[in-house]
Coordinates of C-alpha atoms in Angstrom, one line a residue:
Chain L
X1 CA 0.0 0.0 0.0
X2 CA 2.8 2.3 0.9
X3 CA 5.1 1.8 -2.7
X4 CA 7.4 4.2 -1.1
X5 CA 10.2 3.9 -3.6
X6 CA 7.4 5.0 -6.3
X7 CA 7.1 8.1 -3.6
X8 CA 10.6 8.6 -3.5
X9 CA 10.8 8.7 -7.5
X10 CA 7.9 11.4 -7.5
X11 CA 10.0 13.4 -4.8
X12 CA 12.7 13.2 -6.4
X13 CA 11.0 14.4 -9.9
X14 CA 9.7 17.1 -8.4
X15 CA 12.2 18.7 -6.5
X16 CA 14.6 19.1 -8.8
X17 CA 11.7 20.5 -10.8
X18 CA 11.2 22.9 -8.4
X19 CA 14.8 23.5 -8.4
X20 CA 14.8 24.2 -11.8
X21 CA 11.9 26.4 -11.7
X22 CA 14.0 28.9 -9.1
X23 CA 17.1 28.4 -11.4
X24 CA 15.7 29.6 -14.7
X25 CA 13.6 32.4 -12.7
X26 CA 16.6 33.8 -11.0
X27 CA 18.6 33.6 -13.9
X28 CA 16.1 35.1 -15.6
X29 CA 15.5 37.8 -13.8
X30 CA 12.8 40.4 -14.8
X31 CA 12.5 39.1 -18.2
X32 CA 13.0 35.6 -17.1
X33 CA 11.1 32.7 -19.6
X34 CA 8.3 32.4 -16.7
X35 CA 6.6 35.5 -16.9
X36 CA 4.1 33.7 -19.0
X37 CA 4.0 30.9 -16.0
X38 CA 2.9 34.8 -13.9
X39 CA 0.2 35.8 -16.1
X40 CA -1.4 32.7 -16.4
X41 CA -1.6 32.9 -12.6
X42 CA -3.3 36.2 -12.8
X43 CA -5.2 35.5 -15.7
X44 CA -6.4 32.2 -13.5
X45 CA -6.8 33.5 -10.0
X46 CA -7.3 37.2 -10.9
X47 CA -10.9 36.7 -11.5
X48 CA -11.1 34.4 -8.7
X49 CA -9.8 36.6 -6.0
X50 CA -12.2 39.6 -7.8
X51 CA -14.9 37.4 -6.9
X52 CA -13.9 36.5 -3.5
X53 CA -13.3 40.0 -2.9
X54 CA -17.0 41.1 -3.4
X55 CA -17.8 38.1 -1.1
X56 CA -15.6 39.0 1.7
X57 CA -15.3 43.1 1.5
X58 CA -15.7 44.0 5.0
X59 CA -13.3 41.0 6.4
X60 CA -13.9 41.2 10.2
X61 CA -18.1 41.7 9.9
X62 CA -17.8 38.8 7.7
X63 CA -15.9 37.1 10.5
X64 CA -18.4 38.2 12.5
X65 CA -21.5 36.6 10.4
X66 CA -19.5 33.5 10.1
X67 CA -19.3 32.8 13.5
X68 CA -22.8 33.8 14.9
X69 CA -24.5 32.4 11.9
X70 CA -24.7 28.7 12.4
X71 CA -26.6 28.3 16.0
X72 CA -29.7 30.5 15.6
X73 CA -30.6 29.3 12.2
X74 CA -32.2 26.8 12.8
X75 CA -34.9 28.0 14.8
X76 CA -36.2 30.9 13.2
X77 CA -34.9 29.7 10.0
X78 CA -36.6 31.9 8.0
X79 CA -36.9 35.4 9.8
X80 CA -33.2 34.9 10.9
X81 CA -32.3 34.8 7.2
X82 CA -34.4 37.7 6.2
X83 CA -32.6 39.7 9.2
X84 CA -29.3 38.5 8.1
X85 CA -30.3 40.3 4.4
X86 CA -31.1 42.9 5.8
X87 CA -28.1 43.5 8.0
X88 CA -25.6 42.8 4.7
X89 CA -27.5 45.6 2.9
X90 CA -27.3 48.2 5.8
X91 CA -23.4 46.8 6.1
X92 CA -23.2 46.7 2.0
X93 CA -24.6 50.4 2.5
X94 CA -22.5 51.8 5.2
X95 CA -19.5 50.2 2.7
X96 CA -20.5 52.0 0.1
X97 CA -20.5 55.1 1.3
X98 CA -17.3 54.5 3.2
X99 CA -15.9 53.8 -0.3
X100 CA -17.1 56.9 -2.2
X101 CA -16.3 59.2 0.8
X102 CA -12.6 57.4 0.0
X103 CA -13.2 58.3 -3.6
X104 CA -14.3 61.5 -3.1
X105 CA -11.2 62.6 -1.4
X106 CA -8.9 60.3 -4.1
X107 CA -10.3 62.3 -6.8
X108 CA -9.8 65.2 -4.5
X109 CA -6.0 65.2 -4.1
X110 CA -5.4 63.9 -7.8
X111 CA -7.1 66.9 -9.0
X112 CA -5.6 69.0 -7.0
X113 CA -1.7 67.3 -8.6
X114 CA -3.3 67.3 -12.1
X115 CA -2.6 63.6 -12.1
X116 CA -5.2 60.9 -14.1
X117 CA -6.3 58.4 -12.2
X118 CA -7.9 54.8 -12.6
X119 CA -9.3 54.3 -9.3
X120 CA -9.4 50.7 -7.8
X121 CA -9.5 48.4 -5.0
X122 CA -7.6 46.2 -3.4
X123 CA -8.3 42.5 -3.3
X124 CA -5.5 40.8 -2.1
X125 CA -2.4 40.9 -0.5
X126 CA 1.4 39.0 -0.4
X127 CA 2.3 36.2 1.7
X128 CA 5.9 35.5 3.2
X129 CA 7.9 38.4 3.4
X130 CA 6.9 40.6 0.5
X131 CA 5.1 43.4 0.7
X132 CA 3.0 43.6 -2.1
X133 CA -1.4 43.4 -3.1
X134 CA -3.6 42.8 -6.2
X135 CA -5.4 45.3 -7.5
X136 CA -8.7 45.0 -9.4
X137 CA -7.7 47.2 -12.6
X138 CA -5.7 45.2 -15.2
X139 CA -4.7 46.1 -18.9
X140 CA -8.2 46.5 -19.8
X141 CA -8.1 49.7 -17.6
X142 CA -5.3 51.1 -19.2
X143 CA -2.9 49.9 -16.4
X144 CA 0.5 49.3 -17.6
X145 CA 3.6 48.3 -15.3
X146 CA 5.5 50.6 -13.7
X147 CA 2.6 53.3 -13.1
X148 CA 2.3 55.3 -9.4
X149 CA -0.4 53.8 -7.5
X150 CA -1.7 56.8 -4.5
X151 CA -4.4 57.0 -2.7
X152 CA -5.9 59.8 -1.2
X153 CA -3.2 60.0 1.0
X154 CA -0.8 59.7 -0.5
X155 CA 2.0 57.2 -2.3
X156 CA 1.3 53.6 -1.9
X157 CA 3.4 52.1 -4.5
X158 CA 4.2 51.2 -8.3
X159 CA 2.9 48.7 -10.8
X160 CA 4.9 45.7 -11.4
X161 CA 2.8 43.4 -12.8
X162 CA -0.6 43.6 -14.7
X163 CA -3.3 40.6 -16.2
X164 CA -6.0 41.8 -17.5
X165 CA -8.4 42.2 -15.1
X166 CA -6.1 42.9 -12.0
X167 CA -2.5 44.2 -11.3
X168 CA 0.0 43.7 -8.8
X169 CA 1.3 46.5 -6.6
X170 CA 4.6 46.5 -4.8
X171 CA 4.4 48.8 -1.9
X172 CA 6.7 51.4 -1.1
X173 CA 7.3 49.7 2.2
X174 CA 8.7 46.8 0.3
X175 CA 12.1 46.1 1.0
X176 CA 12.9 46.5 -2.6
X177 CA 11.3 49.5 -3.2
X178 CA 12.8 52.7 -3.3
X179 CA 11.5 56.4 -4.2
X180 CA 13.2 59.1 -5.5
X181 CA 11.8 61.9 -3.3
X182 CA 12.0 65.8 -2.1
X183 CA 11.8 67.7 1.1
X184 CA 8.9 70.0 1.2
X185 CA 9.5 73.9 0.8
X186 CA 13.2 72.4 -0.6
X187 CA 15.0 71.7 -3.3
X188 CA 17.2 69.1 -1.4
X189 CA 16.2 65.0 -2.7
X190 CA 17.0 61.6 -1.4
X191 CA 15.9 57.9 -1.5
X192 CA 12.9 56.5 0.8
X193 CA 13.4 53.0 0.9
X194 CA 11.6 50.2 2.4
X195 CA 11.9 48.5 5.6
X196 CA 8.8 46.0 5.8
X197 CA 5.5 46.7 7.0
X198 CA 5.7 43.7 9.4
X199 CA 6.8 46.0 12.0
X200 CA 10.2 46.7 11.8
X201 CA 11.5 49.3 14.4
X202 CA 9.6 51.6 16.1
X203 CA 6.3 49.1 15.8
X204 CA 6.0 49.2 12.3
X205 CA 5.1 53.3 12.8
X206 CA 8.3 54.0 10.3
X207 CA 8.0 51.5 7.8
X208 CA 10.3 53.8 5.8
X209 CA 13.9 55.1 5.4
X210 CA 14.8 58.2 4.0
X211 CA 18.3 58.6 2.8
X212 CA 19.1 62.6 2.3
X213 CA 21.8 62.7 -0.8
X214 CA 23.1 65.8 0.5
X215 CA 24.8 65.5 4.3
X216 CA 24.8 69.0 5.0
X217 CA 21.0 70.1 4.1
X218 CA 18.8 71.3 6.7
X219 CA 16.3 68.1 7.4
X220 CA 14.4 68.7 11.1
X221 CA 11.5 66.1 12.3
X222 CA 8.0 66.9 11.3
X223 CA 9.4 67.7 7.5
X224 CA 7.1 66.0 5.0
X225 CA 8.3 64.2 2.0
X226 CA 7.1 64.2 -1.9
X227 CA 7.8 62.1 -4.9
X228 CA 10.7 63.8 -7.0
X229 CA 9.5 62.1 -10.1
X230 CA 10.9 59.6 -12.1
X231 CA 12.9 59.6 -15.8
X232 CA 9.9 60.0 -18.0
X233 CA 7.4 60.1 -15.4
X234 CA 8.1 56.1 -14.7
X235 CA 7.0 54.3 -12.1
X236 CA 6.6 57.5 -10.4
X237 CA 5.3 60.6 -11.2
X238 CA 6.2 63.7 -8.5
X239 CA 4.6 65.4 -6.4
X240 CA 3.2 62.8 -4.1
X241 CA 2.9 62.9 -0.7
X242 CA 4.8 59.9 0.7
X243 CA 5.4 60.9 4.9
X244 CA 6.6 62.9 7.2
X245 CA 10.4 62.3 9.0
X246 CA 9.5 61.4 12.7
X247 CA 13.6 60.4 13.5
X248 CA 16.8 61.6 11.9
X249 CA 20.0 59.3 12.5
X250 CA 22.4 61.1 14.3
X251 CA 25.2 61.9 11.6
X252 CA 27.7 59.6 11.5
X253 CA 30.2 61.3 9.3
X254 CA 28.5 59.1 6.5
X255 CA 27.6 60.7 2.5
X256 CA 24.3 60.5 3.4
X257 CA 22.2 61.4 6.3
X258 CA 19.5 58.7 7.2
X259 CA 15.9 59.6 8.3
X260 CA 13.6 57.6 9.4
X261 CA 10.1 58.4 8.3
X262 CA 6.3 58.1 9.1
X263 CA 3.7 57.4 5.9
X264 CA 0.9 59.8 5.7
X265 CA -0.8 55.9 3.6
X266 CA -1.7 53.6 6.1
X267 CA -0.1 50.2 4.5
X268 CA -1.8 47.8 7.0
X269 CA -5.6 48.8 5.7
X270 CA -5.0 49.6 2.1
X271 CA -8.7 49.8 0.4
X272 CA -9.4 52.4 -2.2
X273 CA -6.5 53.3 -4.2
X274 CA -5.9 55.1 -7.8
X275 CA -3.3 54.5 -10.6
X276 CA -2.2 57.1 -12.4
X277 CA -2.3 56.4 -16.1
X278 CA -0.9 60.0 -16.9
X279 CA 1.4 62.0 -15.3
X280 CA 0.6 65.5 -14.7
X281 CA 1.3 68.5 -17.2
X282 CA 3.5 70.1 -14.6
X283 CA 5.4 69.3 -11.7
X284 CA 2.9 69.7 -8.9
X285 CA 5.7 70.4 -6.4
X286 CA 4.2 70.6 -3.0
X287 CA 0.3 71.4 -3.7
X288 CA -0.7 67.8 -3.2
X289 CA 0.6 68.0 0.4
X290 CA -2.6 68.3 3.1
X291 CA -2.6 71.3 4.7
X292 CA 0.4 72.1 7.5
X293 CA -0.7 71.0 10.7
X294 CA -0.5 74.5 13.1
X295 CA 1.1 74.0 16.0
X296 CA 4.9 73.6 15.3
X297 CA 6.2 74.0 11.3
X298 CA 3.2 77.0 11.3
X299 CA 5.6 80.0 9.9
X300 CA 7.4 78.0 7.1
X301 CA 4.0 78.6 5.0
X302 CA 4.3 82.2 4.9
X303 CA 7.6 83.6 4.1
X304 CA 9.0 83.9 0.7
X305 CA 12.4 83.3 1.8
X306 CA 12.8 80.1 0.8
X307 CA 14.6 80.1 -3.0
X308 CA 12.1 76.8 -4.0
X309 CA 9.1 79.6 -3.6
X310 CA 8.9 80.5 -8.0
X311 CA 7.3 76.8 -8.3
X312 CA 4.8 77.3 -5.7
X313 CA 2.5 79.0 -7.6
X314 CA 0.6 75.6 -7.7
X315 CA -2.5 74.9 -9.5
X316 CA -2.1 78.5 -11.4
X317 CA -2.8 76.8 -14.5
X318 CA -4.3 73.7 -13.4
X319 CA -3.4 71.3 -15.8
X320 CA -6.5 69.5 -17.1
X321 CA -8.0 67.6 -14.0
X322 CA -9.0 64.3 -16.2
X323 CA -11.5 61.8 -14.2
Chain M
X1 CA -2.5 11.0 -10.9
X2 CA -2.4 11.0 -6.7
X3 CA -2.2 8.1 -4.9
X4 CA -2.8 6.0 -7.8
X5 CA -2.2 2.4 -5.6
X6 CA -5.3 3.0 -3.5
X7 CA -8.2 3.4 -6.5
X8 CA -10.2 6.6 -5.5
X9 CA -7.8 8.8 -7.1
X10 CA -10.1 10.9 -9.1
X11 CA -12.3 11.8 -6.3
X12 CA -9.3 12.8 -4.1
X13 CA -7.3 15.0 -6.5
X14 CA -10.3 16.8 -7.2
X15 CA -10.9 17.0 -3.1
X16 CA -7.6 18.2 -2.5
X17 CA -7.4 20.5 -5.4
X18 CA -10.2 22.4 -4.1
X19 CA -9.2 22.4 -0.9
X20 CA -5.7 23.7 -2.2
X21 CA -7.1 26.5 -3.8
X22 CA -10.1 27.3 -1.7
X23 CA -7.1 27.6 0.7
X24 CA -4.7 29.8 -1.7
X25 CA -7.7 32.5 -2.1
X26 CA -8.4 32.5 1.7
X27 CA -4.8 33.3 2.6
X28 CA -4.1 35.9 -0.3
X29 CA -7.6 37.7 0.1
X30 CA -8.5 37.3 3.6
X31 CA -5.4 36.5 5.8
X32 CA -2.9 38.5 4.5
X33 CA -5.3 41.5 5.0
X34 CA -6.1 40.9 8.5
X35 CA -3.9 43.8 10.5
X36 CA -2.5 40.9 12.9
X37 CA -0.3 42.6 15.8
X38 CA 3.1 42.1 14.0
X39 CA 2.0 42.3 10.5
X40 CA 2.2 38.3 10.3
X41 CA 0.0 36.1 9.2
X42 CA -0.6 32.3 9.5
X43 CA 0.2 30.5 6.4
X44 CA -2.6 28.6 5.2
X45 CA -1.6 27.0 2.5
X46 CA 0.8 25.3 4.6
X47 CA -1.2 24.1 7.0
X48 CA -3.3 22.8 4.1
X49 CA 0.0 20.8 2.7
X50 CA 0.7 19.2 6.3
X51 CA -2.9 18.5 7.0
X52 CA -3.5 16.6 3.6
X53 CA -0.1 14.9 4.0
X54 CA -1.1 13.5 7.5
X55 CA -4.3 12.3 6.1
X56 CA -3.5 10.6 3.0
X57 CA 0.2 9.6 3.2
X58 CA 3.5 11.3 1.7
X59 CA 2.7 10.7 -1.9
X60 CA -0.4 12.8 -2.2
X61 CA 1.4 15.2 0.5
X62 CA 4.3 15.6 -1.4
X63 CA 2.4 16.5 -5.0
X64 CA -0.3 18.6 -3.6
X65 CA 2.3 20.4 -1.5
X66 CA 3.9 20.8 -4.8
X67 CA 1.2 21.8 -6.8
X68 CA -0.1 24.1 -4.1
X69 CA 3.3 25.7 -4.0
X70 CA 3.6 26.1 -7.6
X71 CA 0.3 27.8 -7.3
X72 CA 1.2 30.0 -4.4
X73 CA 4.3 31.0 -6.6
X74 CA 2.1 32.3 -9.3
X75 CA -0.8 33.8 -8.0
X76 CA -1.6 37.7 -8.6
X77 CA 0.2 39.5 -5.8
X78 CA 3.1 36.9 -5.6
X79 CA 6.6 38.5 -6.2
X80 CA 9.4 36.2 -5.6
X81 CA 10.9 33.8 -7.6
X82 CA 8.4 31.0 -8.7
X83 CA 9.6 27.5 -7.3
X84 CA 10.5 28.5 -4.0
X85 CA 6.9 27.6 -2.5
X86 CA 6.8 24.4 -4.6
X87 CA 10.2 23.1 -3.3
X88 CA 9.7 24.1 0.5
X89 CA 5.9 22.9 0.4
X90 CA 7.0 19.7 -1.4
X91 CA 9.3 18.9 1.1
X92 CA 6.9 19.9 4.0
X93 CA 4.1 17.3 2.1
X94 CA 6.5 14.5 2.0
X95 CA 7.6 14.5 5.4
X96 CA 4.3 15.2 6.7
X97 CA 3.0 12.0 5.0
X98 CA 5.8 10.1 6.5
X99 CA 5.3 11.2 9.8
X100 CA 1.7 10.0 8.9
X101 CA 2.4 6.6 9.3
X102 CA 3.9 6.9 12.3
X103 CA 0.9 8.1 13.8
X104 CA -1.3 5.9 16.3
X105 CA -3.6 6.6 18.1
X106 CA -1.9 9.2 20.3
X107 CA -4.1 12.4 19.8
X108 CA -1.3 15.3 20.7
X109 CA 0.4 13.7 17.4
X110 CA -1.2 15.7 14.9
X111 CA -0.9 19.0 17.4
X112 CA 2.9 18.4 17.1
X113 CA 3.0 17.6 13.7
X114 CA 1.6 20.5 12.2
X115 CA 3.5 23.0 14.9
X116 CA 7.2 20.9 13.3
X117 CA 5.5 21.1 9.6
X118 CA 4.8 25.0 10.4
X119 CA 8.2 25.6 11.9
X120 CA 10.1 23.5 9.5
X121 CA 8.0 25.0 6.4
X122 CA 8.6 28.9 7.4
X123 CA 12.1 28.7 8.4
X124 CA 13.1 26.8 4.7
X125 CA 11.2 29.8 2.7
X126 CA 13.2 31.8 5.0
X127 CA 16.5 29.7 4.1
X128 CA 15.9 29.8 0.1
X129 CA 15.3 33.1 0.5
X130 CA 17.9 33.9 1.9
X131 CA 20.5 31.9 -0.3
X132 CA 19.0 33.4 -2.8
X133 CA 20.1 36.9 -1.8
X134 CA 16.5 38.2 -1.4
X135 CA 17.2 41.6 0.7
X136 CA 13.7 40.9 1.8
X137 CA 14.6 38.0 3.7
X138 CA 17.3 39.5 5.5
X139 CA 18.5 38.1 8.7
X140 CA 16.9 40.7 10.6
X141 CA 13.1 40.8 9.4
X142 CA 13.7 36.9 9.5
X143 CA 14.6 37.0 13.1
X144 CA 12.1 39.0 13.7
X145 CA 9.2 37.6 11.6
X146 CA 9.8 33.7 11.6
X147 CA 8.8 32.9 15.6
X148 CA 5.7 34.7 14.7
X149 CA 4.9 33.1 12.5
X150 CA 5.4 30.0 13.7
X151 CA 3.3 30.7 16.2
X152 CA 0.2 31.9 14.5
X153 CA 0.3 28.8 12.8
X154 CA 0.1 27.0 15.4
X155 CA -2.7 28.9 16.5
X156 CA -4.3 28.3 13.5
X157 CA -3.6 25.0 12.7
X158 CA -6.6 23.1 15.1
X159 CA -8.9 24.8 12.8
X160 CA -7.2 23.9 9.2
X161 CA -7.1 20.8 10.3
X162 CA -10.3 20.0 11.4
X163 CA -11.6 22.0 8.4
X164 CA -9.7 19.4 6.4
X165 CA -10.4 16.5 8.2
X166 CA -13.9 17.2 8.5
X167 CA -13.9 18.1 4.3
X168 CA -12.5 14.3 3.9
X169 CA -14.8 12.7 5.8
X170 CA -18.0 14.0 4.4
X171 CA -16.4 13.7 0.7
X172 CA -15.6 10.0 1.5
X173 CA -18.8 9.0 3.6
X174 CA -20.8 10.8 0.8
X175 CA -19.4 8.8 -2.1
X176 CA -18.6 6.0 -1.2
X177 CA -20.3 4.1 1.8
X178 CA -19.7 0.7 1.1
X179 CA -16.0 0.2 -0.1
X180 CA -13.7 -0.5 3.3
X181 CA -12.0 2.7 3.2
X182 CA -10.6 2.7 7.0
X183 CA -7.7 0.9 6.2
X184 CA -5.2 3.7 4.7
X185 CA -3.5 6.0 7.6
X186 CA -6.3 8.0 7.4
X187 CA -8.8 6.0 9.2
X188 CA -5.9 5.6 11.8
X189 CA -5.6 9.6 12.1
X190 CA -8.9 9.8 11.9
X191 CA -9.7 7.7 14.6
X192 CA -7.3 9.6 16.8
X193 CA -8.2 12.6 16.2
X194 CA -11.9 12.0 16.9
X195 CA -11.2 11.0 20.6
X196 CA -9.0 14.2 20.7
X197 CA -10.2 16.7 23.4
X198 CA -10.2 20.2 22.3
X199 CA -12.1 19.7 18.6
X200 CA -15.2 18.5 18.2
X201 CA -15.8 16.4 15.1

């Protein structure tokens, strides 16, 4: 019954297929001979995890349902049901209007940036050590890879991958990710790279790391950062908010000056989120950014001292706010 | 194609390969979202593998740990390179299903199992990973994230598999009644596990 050197033979088969599988990818690298392996994944699962998505939008009231579901039904079989309806339309409801409220602000602060958006939603999200979710827009949306995906926050991440009716996302917490990005009200840039949003230092409140390029530039806590923008507007496009620095690294003497820094996205409940399928006319500089909050950086608004002040002139000409 | 020596074969891949995949979606679109303290989640699939390895034996543990593997590799938000979940889940399957036959009637068996499948399973991803040069694997988020894990699957793993056990058991009572089908491991497991205290079957 057991046959085990049959068992053995299978193992064997297969491991080194799987061996071979991470050989040729690695070698491979990003244009590596299983891609295709990739998008028939998404173009098998994509729809899937669309549709499991609808089923199981708001994941702890569905939690919730599962659990208290079973016991009372069958007594008032009927009547519990009917209840049950009626509670997943108040809840499908309430959802809704949580998600355009979500909208309304995305369309909100890509207006105000001049970028154009496809707005979507996240469906799923990576396993092991990788930072990464699915996104319900795919190349039938006009999503193409390395596009910025915001939300009305701010930056959430790029476009690696896309099927056709969903698109991977790696975050900009990722480990692998890094962003080119400026320090408000300055001209001075530096690389915000990932650290993991499984809470890394600090409790996973600075999943980010800012390297300043320049050692000797001003850079005080409470300073926000924004997307410089990328060659040719790819994968990001500039002007997006991405955090604000909560801790600076003492300097060590180093080229570079580390921060570490606070995003204004939070990573861990990722819901409505836009890609932007065109870049804005004009860099948007700093007009995405929310409003400064009073108490402390309060005068830095104001005073025209500052020599980055000629592009602040933001939305003068609004560049067209396409939908 | 699985477990061809025992006959039911057709009615068993198609069991496990739903249960593979109903698994797969779970984890990507439910358990990966859930803000866990630690950002960690339990891994599923894994606890899928080493439940279907301890019920039907290493053969079917080792392919549909390597099929669900190859399917974790692929799926939409995966980003690593495709294989590494086949090869560690594979392994996991195999020596599941051998410590499947191994298993009397002693009920903490499975508990132990599954916590050594869970341990054994995160901590090779962790080691290809890492020997693969993956700066997301990293010594310290390993350090940090592997017990973690480990533990939530733990935590989780009464409930996969009882799920699973409990998903066999219908499929086999409701198809076929009359064959003698308590003489693989299964019925063995399946007999301990029934007198175990903490699930009720």
């Amino acid at each position: 019954m057991k046959d085990t050197r049959r068992t053995r033979m299978v193992l064997g088969v297969l491991l080194i297929a799987a061996l071979a599988l991470i050989t040729i990818d690695y070698r491979g690298g990003d244009d590596s001979p299983l891609r295709g392996l990739r998008g028939v994944g998404s173009a098998v699962f994509g729809p899937v995890e669309r549709a499991s998505a609808s089923v199981v939008r708001p994941i702890g009231n569905t939690f919730d349902s599962i659990t208290g579901a079973p016991g009372e039904r069958r007594r008032a079989d009927r009547l519990e049901r009917e209840n049950q309806q009626l509670r997943d339309q108040l809840r499908a409801a309430h959802l809704d209007q949580d998600h355009s409220a979500q909208l309304q602000r995305l369309l909100g602060s890509a207006g105000l940036g001049g970028y154009k958006i496809a707005a979507a939603k996240v469906i799923s999200a990576g396993q092991g050590f990788e930072d990464t979710v699915t996104i319900d827009v795919g190349s039938s949306s006009g999503v193409r890879p390395d596009m910025t995906v915001m939300s009305a926050e701010g930056l959430v991440g790029r476009v690696t991958r896309v099927g056709p009716t969903t698109a991977t996302v790696l975050l900009a917490t990722d480990v692998t990710s890094s962003v080119g990005s400026r320090l408000e009200d300055s001209k001075e840039i530096g690389i915000v790279e990932g650290r993991g949003r499984r809470g890394l230092g600090d409790g996973g409140k600075t999943p980010m790391r800012f390297q300043l390029l320049n050692a000797n530039a001003a850079m005080r806590i409470g300073q926000r950062l924004v997307t410089l923008g990328s060659q040719g507007e790819r994968p990001y496009v500039p002007g997006v908010p991405i955090g604000t620095i909560e801790r600076i690294d003492a300097p060590a003497g180093g080229l570079t000056r580390t921060a570490y820094v606070r995003p204004f996205v939070k990573f861990t409940s990722l819901d409505v989120v836009a890609v932007v399928v065109a870049p804005p006319k004009t860099d948007p500089r700093d007009s995405v950014l929310p409003p400064k909050p009073s108490p402390s950086p309060a005068p830095s608004t104001s005073p025209s001292t500052s020599p980055s002040d000629k592009p602040k002139d933001k939305p003068s000409g609004k560049p067209s706010t396409g939908g | 194609m699985l477990n061809a020596p025992e006959g039911s074969q057709t009615g068993r891949t198609i069991m496990a390969a739903v249960v593979i995949v109903a698994a797969l979606i779970l984890q990507v679109s439910v358990a990966n979202r859930l803000p866990l303290p630690g950002g960690v989640t339990p891994d599923l699939v894994l606890l899928t593998v080493v439940a279907l390895a301890l019920v039907n034996g290493s053969l079917t543990g080792l392919v549909a740990g390597f099929a669900a593997g190859l399917a974790a590799d692929i799926i939409p938000p995966a980003d690593h390179t495709i294989g590494r979940y086949a090869l560690v889940y594979c392994l996991i399957g195999y020596i599941c299903g051998m410590a499947s036959d191994d298993m009397d009637r002693q009920s903490l068996v499975p508990f132990f199992a599954v916590a050594a499948g869970a341990l054994v399973g995160t901590v090779l991803y962790a080691v290809t990973g890492m020997m693969l040069g993956d700066p997301r694997a990293s010594w310290t988020i390993v350090a940090r994230m592997v017990p973690l894990q480990v533990l939530y699957d733990v935590i989780a793993s009464p409930f996969v598999v009882w799920a699973i056990l409990r998903v066999t058991r219908r499929f086999e009572r409701g198809e076929r009644p009359s064959r003698d089908r308590f003489s693989v491991p299964a019925a063995r497991y399946r007999s301990g596990s029934g007198s175990r205290p903490g699930v009720h079957l």
